[in-house]
Short mmCIF file of C-alpha atoms in Angstrom, two decimals:
data_model
loop_
_atom_site.label_atom_id
_atom_site.label_comp_id
_atom_site.label_asym_id
_atom_site.label_seq_id
_atom_site.Cartn_x
_atom_site.Cartn_y
_atom_site.Cartn_z
CA MET A 213 -35.27 44.40 82.84
CA ARG A 214 -32.79 43.83 79.92
CA ARG A 215 -30.22 42.21 82.12
CA CYS A 216 -32.96 39.70 83.37
CA ALA A 217 -34.10 39.02 80.23
CA LEU A 218 -30.52 38.12 78.90
CA ARG A 219 -30.17 35.99 82.12
CA LEU A 220 -33.41 34.24 81.26
CA HIS A 221 -32.33 33.60 77.60
CA ALA A 222 -28.86 32.23 78.85
CA ALA A 223 -30.71 29.81 81.23
CA ALA A 224 -33.08 28.80 78.55
CA VAL A 225 -30.34 27.74 76.17
CA PRO A 226 -28.88 24.16 77.10
CA GLY A 227 -25.28 24.24 78.13
CA MET A 228 -25.29 28.08 78.76
CA ALA A 229 -26.40 28.48 82.38
CA TRP A 230 -22.91 28.35 83.82
CA ILE A 231 -22.20 31.99 82.33
CA ALA A 232 -24.46 33.30 84.92
CA THR A 233 -22.27 32.01 87.78
CA LEU A 234 -18.77 32.30 85.77
CA ASN A 235 -16.44 34.34 87.97
CA GLY A 236 -18.89 35.35 90.71
CA GLY A 237 -21.22 36.77 87.87
CA ASP A 238 -18.76 39.33 86.58
CA VAL A 239 -18.75 37.93 83.12
CA ALA A 240 -22.67 37.63 83.09
CA ASN A 241 -22.66 41.29 84.02
CA PHE A 242 -20.14 42.32 81.31
CA VAL A 243 -22.07 40.27 78.46
CA ASN A 244 -25.37 41.64 79.80
CA GLY A 245 -23.96 45.37 79.70
CA TYR A 246 -22.21 45.07 76.16
CA LEU A 247 -24.05 42.46 74.34
CA PRO A 248 -27.00 44.74 73.24
CA VAL A 249 -24.58 47.44 72.16
CA VAL A 250 -22.60 45.07 69.99
CA LEU A 251 -25.77 43.81 68.49
CA LEU A 252 -26.84 47.34 67.74
CA LEU A 253 -23.54 48.10 66.19
CA THR A 254 -23.64 45.03 63.69
CA ILE A 255 -26.96 46.09 62.71
CA ILE A 256 -25.79 49.67 62.19
CA LEU A 257 -23.05 48.36 60.24
CA ILE A 258 -25.20 46.24 57.83
CA LEU A 259 -28.03 48.42 57.00
CA PRO A 260 -25.96 50.95 54.98
CA HIS A 261 -25.16 48.25 52.50
CA ILE A 262 -28.90 47.10 52.31
CA PHE A 263 -30.03 50.82 51.61
CA TYR A 264 -27.24 51.11 48.95
CA GLY A 265 -28.43 48.11 47.07
CA VAL A 266 -32.09 49.24 47.39
CA ALA A 267 -31.34 52.78 46.08
CA LEU A 268 -29.03 51.70 43.29
CA HIS A 269 -30.73 48.46 42.07
CA TYR A 270 -34.16 48.73 43.14
CA GLU A 271 -34.95 52.42 42.83
CA ASP A 272 -32.32 52.78 39.97
CA ARG A 273 -30.74 56.02 41.13
CA LYS A 274 -28.53 57.42 38.39
CA THR A 275 -25.90 59.57 40.44
CA ALA A 276 -23.53 58.80 43.29
CA SER A 277 -24.52 61.65 45.25
CA ASP A 278 -28.32 60.85 44.94
CA VAL A 279 -27.71 57.34 46.07
CA GLN A 280 -25.81 58.79 49.16
CA LYS A 281 -28.62 61.25 50.09
CA SER A 282 -30.99 58.29 49.98
CA ILE A 283 -29.00 56.40 52.34
CA ILE A 284 -28.81 59.34 54.54
CA GLY A 285 -32.42 59.69 54.71
CA ARG A 286 -33.33 56.32 55.67
CA TYR A 287 -30.32 55.42 57.72
CA PHE A 288 -31.00 58.55 60.10
CA TYR A 289 -34.48 57.74 60.50
CA TYR A 290 -33.90 54.35 61.27
CA GLN A 291 -31.65 55.45 63.96
CA LEU A 292 -33.88 57.98 65.28
CA ALA A 293 -36.75 55.23 65.47
CA ASN A 294 -34.35 53.01 67.43
CA ILE A 295 -33.73 55.74 70.10
CA PHE A 296 -37.19 56.28 70.55
CA ILE A 297 -39.19 53.13 69.80
CA THR A 298 -37.03 50.55 71.37
CA VAL A 299 -36.73 52.04 74.69
CA THR A 300 -40.29 53.09 74.91
CA ALA A 301 -41.77 49.86 73.48
CA GLY A 302 -42.45 48.18 76.75
CA SER A 303 -44.14 51.31 78.23
CA ILE A 304 -46.24 51.90 75.12
CA LEU A 305 -47.73 48.40 75.30
CA ASP A 306 -48.39 48.65 78.86
CA SER A 307 -49.96 51.88 78.68
CA LEU A 308 -51.66 51.65 75.16
CA GLY A 309 -55.25 51.98 76.49
CA GLU A 310 -54.18 55.11 78.54
CA ILE A 311 -52.56 56.57 75.26
CA ILE A 312 -55.76 55.84 73.29
CA GLU A 313 -57.95 57.59 76.02
CA HIS A 314 -55.46 60.40 76.82
CA PRO A 315 -52.90 60.99 73.85
CA SER A 316 -51.07 63.70 75.66
CA ASN A 317 -49.50 60.81 77.93
CA ILE A 318 -47.01 60.10 75.11
CA LEU A 319 -44.80 62.99 76.45
CA ALA A 320 -45.13 61.57 79.93
CA ILE A 321 -44.18 58.07 78.69
CA LEU A 322 -41.16 59.46 77.00
CA GLY A 323 -40.11 61.39 80.04
CA LYS A 324 -40.46 58.14 82.19
CA SER A 325 -38.77 55.76 80.03
CA LEU A 326 -35.78 57.60 78.41
CA PRO A 327 -34.01 58.32 81.66
CA ASN A 328 -33.85 54.65 82.41
CA VAL A 329 -31.66 53.93 79.28
CA VAL A 330 -29.25 56.84 79.61
CA GLY A 331 -26.61 54.19 80.77
CA TYR A 332 -27.07 52.14 77.73
CA PHE A 333 -26.67 55.07 75.36
CA ALA A 334 -23.49 56.42 77.35
CA THR A 335 -21.88 52.87 76.87
CA PHE A 336 -23.04 53.18 73.08
CA ILE A 337 -21.13 56.31 72.52
CA MET A 338 -18.01 55.18 74.47
CA THR A 339 -18.10 51.83 72.33
CA LYS A 340 -17.96 54.13 69.21
CA ILE A 341 -15.12 56.23 70.73
CA LEU A 342 -12.85 53.22 71.56
CA ALA A 343 -13.95 50.69 68.59
CA GLY A 344 -15.69 52.68 65.97
CA LEU A 345 -13.10 55.46 65.47
CA PRO A 346 -10.09 53.17 65.41
CA ILE A 347 -11.78 51.08 62.83
CA THR A 348 -12.31 54.15 60.95
CA LEU A 349 -8.66 55.12 61.20
CA LEU A 350 -7.36 51.82 60.35
CA ARG A 351 -9.61 51.63 57.06
CA VAL A 352 -9.90 47.82 57.65
CA PRO A 353 -11.29 46.61 54.34
CA ALA A 354 -8.07 48.35 52.66
CA LEU A 355 -5.72 47.00 55.12
CA LEU A 356 -7.03 43.52 54.70
CA ARG A 357 -6.64 43.79 50.91
CA MET A 358 -3.10 44.82 51.27
CA VAL A 359 -2.30 42.04 53.78
CA PHE A 360 -3.95 39.52 51.52
CA ILE A 361 -1.75 40.75 48.35
CA LYS A 362 1.42 40.92 50.29
CA VAL A 363 0.73 37.08 51.84
CA CYS A 364 -0.57 35.51 48.57
CA PHE A 365 1.45 37.33 45.94
CA ARG A 366 4.92 38.28 45.03
CA GLU A 367 5.49 42.02 44.52
CA LYS A 368 8.10 41.51 41.81
CA TYR A 369 5.50 39.46 39.74
CA LEU A 370 2.80 42.14 39.95
CA THR A 371 2.70 45.03 37.68
CA GLN A 372 2.99 48.91 38.70
CA ALA A 373 -0.97 49.27 38.16
CA GLU A 374 -1.44 46.24 40.31
CA LEU A 375 0.81 47.67 43.06
CA ASP A 376 -0.89 50.97 43.25
CA GLU A 377 -4.27 49.46 43.33
CA SER A 378 -3.16 47.37 46.36
CA TYR A 379 -1.59 50.04 48.29
CA TYR A 380 -4.05 52.81 47.19
CA PRO A 381 -7.28 51.34 46.30
CA ARG A 382 -9.78 53.91 44.84
CA LYS A 383 -12.67 51.76 45.79
CA TYR A 384 -11.82 52.02 49.63
CA ALA A 385 -10.70 55.70 49.44
CA GLN A 386 -14.37 57.03 49.08
CA ILE A 387 -16.15 58.97 51.76
CA TRP A 388 -19.30 57.23 52.28
CA TYR A 389 -21.68 60.08 53.07
CA GLY A 390 -24.71 57.78 53.68
CA TRP A 391 -22.82 55.96 56.33
CA GLU A 392 -20.70 58.80 57.92
CA TYR A 393 -23.12 61.52 58.09
CA PRO A 394 -25.94 59.31 60.02
CA ASN A 395 -23.40 58.03 62.65
CA LEU A 396 -22.31 61.52 63.53
CA LEU A 397 -26.14 62.68 63.80
CA LEU A 398 -27.29 59.90 65.80
CA VAL A 399 -24.43 61.08 68.71
CA ILE A 400 -25.84 64.64 68.27
CA VAL A 401 -29.54 63.42 68.68
CA ILE A 402 -28.57 61.26 71.66
CA CYS A 403 -26.95 64.26 73.35
CA PHE A 404 -29.80 66.47 72.58
CA VAL A 405 -32.25 64.10 74.15
CA TYR A 406 -30.30 63.13 77.31
CA SER A 407 -28.59 66.27 78.09
CA CYS A 408 -31.39 67.79 79.95
CA ILE A 409 -32.21 64.54 81.62
CA SER A 410 -28.71 63.18 82.52
CA PRO A 411 -26.02 65.82 81.83
CA ILE A 412 -23.23 63.14 82.02
CA ILE A 413 -23.97 62.28 78.53
CA LEU A 414 -22.42 65.74 77.44
CA PRO A 415 -18.63 64.90 78.25
CA VAL A 416 -18.99 61.63 76.64
CA GLY A 417 -20.52 63.05 73.52
CA ALA A 418 -17.78 65.83 73.62
CA CYS A 419 -15.11 63.27 73.66
CA PHE A 420 -16.65 61.44 70.80
CA PHE A 421 -16.64 64.76 68.47
CA LEU A 422 -13.22 65.39 69.55
CA GLY A 423 -11.91 62.06 68.58
CA SER A 424 -14.09 62.32 65.37
CA TRP A 425 -12.54 65.50 64.19
CA LEU A 426 -8.98 64.23 64.76
CA VAL A 427 -9.66 61.12 62.70
CA TYR A 428 -11.83 62.51 60.08
CA LYS A 429 -9.49 65.46 59.76
CA ASN A 430 -6.68 62.89 58.99
CA GLN A 431 -8.68 60.76 56.76
CA ILE A 432 -10.02 63.66 54.52
CA LEU A 433 -6.73 65.21 54.13
CA ILE A 434 -4.53 62.12 53.75
CA ALA A 435 -6.68 59.04 53.04
CA PHE A 436 -9.79 59.74 51.04
CA ASN A 437 -9.85 60.47 47.38
CA PRO A 438 -13.33 61.10 46.26
CA LEU A 439 -14.12 60.46 42.77
CA TYR A 440 -17.17 62.92 42.19
CA GLU A 441 -18.10 66.23 43.79
CA SER A 442 -21.94 66.92 44.78
CA GLY A 443 -21.44 70.62 45.37
CA GLY A 444 -22.14 70.62 48.95
CA THR A 445 -25.77 69.08 48.62
CA MET A 446 -25.10 66.91 51.84
CA PHE A 447 -24.67 69.79 54.20
CA PRO A 448 -28.22 71.22 53.95
CA MET A 449 -29.46 67.56 54.70
CA ALA A 450 -27.09 67.16 57.75
CA CYS A 451 -28.33 70.64 59.29
CA HIS A 452 -31.99 69.99 58.66
CA ARG A 453 -31.74 66.54 60.43
CA THR A 454 -29.73 68.11 63.34
CA LEU A 455 -32.66 70.29 63.94
CA ILE A 456 -34.99 67.35 63.74
CA GLY A 457 -32.81 66.18 66.59
CA LEU A 458 -33.10 69.27 68.35
CA VAL A 459 -37.15 69.16 68.33
CA CYS A 460 -36.93 65.60 69.65
CA GLY A 461 -34.72 66.68 72.58
CA GLN A 462 -37.14 69.58 73.27
CA LEU A 463 -40.22 67.22 73.24
CA THR A 464 -38.33 64.99 75.62
CA LEU A 465 -37.72 67.81 77.93
CA ILE A 466 -41.32 68.70 77.84
CA GLY A 467 -42.32 65.47 78.69
CA TYR A 468 -39.83 64.97 81.44
CA SER A 469 -41.21 68.32 83.01
CA ILE A 470 -44.72 66.99 82.93
CA MET A 471 -43.63 63.74 84.78
CA ARG A 472 -42.03 65.80 87.28
CA LEU A 473 -45.23 67.77 87.66
CA GLY A 474 -43.45 70.98 86.23
CA PHE A 475 -46.66 71.84 84.15
CA TYR A 476 -45.84 75.55 84.04
CA GLN A 477 -42.34 74.78 82.91
CA ALA A 478 -43.62 72.53 80.20
CA LEU A 479 -46.13 75.34 79.17
CA VAL A 480 -43.13 77.82 78.78
CA MET A 481 -41.16 75.37 76.78
CA PHE A 482 -44.11 74.49 74.53
CA PRO A 483 -43.37 77.09 71.86
CA LEU A 484 -39.86 75.71 71.34
CA PRO A 485 -40.34 73.04 68.97
CA LEU A 486 -42.78 75.22 67.05
CA ILE A 487 -39.90 77.77 66.62
CA THR A 488 -37.39 75.36 65.66
CA VAL A 489 -39.78 73.95 62.88
CA LYS A 490 -40.37 77.48 61.79
CA MET A 491 -36.60 78.15 61.63
CA MET A 492 -36.27 75.04 59.43
CA ASP A 493 -38.47 76.63 56.78
CA VAL A 494 -36.59 79.93 57.02
CA PHE A 495 -33.20 78.42 56.67
CA LYS A 496 -34.56 76.48 53.65
CA THR A 497 -35.91 79.77 52.06
CA LEU A 498 -32.76 81.80 52.98
CA TYR A 499 -29.93 79.42 52.36
CA VAL A 500 -30.88 76.13 50.86
CA VAL A 501 -33.02 77.25 47.76
CA PRO A 502 -30.72 80.28 46.77
CA GLY A 503 -27.62 78.02 47.19
CA MET A 504 -29.04 75.64 44.36
CA CYS A 505 -28.36 78.46 41.93
CA ILE A 506 -25.58 80.94 41.11
CA SER A 507 -25.79 84.35 42.34
CA VAL A 508 -26.16 87.07 39.94
CA GLU A 509 -22.79 88.82 41.35
CA GLN A 510 -20.92 85.52 40.57
CA ALA A 511 -22.42 85.46 37.05
CA VAL A 512 -21.63 88.93 36.10
CA GLU A 513 -17.94 88.18 37.12
CA LEU A 514 -17.82 84.94 35.36
CA ASP A 515 -19.20 86.69 32.04
CA ALA A 516 -16.81 89.76 32.64
CA ALA A 517 -13.98 87.10 32.79
CA GLN A 518 -14.60 85.20 29.78
CA LYS A 519 -14.18 86.57 26.17
CA ASN A 520 -16.13 86.29 23.24
CA VAL A 521 -19.26 85.88 25.12
CA GLN A 522 -22.45 85.70 23.27
CA SER A 523 -24.96 88.45 23.64
CA THR A 524 -27.83 85.97 22.60
CA PHE A 525 -28.64 82.50 23.50
CA SER A 526 -28.67 80.05 20.62
CA PRO A 527 -31.59 77.93 20.44
CA ASP A 528 -29.45 75.18 18.91
CA VAL A 529 -26.85 75.10 21.76
CA TYR A 530 -28.01 71.91 23.30
CA ARG A 531 -28.54 70.13 19.71
CA GLN A 532 -26.04 67.99 18.02
CA PRO A 533 -24.00 69.81 15.47
CA VAL A 534 -24.92 67.60 12.57
CA LEU A 535 -28.68 68.49 12.89
CA THR A 536 -27.87 72.26 13.04
CA GLU A 537 -26.32 72.06 9.50
CA THR A 538 -28.07 74.33 7.00
CA ILE A 539 -28.18 73.76 3.37
CA VAL A 540 -25.02 74.90 1.70
CA GLU A 541 -23.86 75.35 -1.98
CA PRO A 542 -20.69 73.16 -2.87
CA GLU A 543 -17.75 75.03 -3.07
CA ILE A 544 -15.91 75.28 -6.64
CA ARG A 545 -12.09 74.87 -6.55
CA MET A 546 -10.22 77.70 -8.26
CA SER A 547 -6.71 77.21 -9.38
CA TYR A 548 -4.13 79.96 -8.33
CA SER A 549 -4.00 81.48 -11.79
CA GLU A 550 -7.59 81.91 -12.02
CA SER A 551 -7.77 83.98 -8.78
CA LYS A 552 -5.15 86.83 -8.35
CA GLY A 553 -5.81 87.16 -4.79
CA GLY A 554 -6.03 83.43 -4.12
CA ARG A 555 -3.65 83.33 -1.18
CA ARG A 556 -5.50 86.35 0.33
CA ALA A 557 -8.83 84.76 -0.12
CA GLY A 558 -7.54 81.78 1.52
CA GLN A 559 -6.38 83.56 4.37
CA THR A 560 -9.93 85.19 4.50
CA THR A 561 -11.53 81.89 4.39
CA LEU A 562 -9.44 80.65 7.08
CA GLU A 563 -10.38 83.67 9.34
CA MET A 564 -14.12 82.94 8.74
CA VAL A 565 -13.44 79.29 9.72
CA ASP A 566 -11.77 80.44 12.59
CA ASP A 567 -14.91 82.74 13.43
CA ALA A 568 -17.15 79.96 12.92
CA LYS A 569 -15.21 77.88 15.41
CA VAL A 570 -15.51 80.67 18.23
CA VAL A 571 -19.31 81.06 17.59
CA ASP A 572 -19.82 77.45 17.81
CA SER A 573 -17.58 76.48 20.63
CA GLY A 574 -20.70 76.66 23.11
CA LYS A 575 -22.28 73.81 21.46
CA ILE A 576 -22.27 70.43 23.25
CA VAL A 577 -21.30 67.32 21.12
#
């Protein structure tokens, strides 16, 4: 259907009908096979920048990790919708009346539509292997910047700071979690959805993750230099969305079984999505919520390792020091002859000042 539509568009554009007959139609077949993939990859490359601008300038998020978390959520759900809505839009429109009368047919539509596009998504993953991973390894923006500086400027007229920024730009040495995580999760979801329908997708997905492991291991150890640390807040989001992809694959398998008249098999598999959703809540209760706070054992170890730990919590610890000052009497200067133990008193005063410094060391200025 997609190839026919593309051929019609080529014939409708003036002067483009010759593509359909070029080289016996091989060029047309190549364009029809890869043009949708290239367009989808282009949209995927542009969307993170749009989501970044929305989170930073429209929503006015304050921290870099919060901005990346926002991008992960929006980007992942867009890709999830792209998998299911775009490939089933024609079937849903054709069977809209039947869906309204019998809502259970949605699973049958998924089971009938998704097997028809498994070749498309296999091509998509192979394109990410052959094009996406090398681009990630090359770090194209940093490479273009370095080439531009070498061509347009003479190194002997540049300062050391400018040379360091050209060869090791901090802007392009950051990990875009909002970009990288959804791209990896997209392949996981595709493998979950199509593994039960067309197992040929599994070797392709395995090759992608093998290449990703090699590329990202090199980039994280050598190239990337993060400016902030989020404390692992992205990992629970990645696990949660991986389980969402697993639920989508289970629902697709149930729909495919119904389409193949495997009603008893679908009935047996029906509890699987419910169990997965329940386990998502269990993981959140057992790991995510406790992981946001320090454990009691670690707190005891930190208190034992620190010296001069206060036994009580001062109510003024988060106030400015100038606001916590009390009324004091002015000190009267005394000459050395007027006080026999002047030097000793001076030492005592210094010791009191040191003690005060130790007590006030927990205040935030």
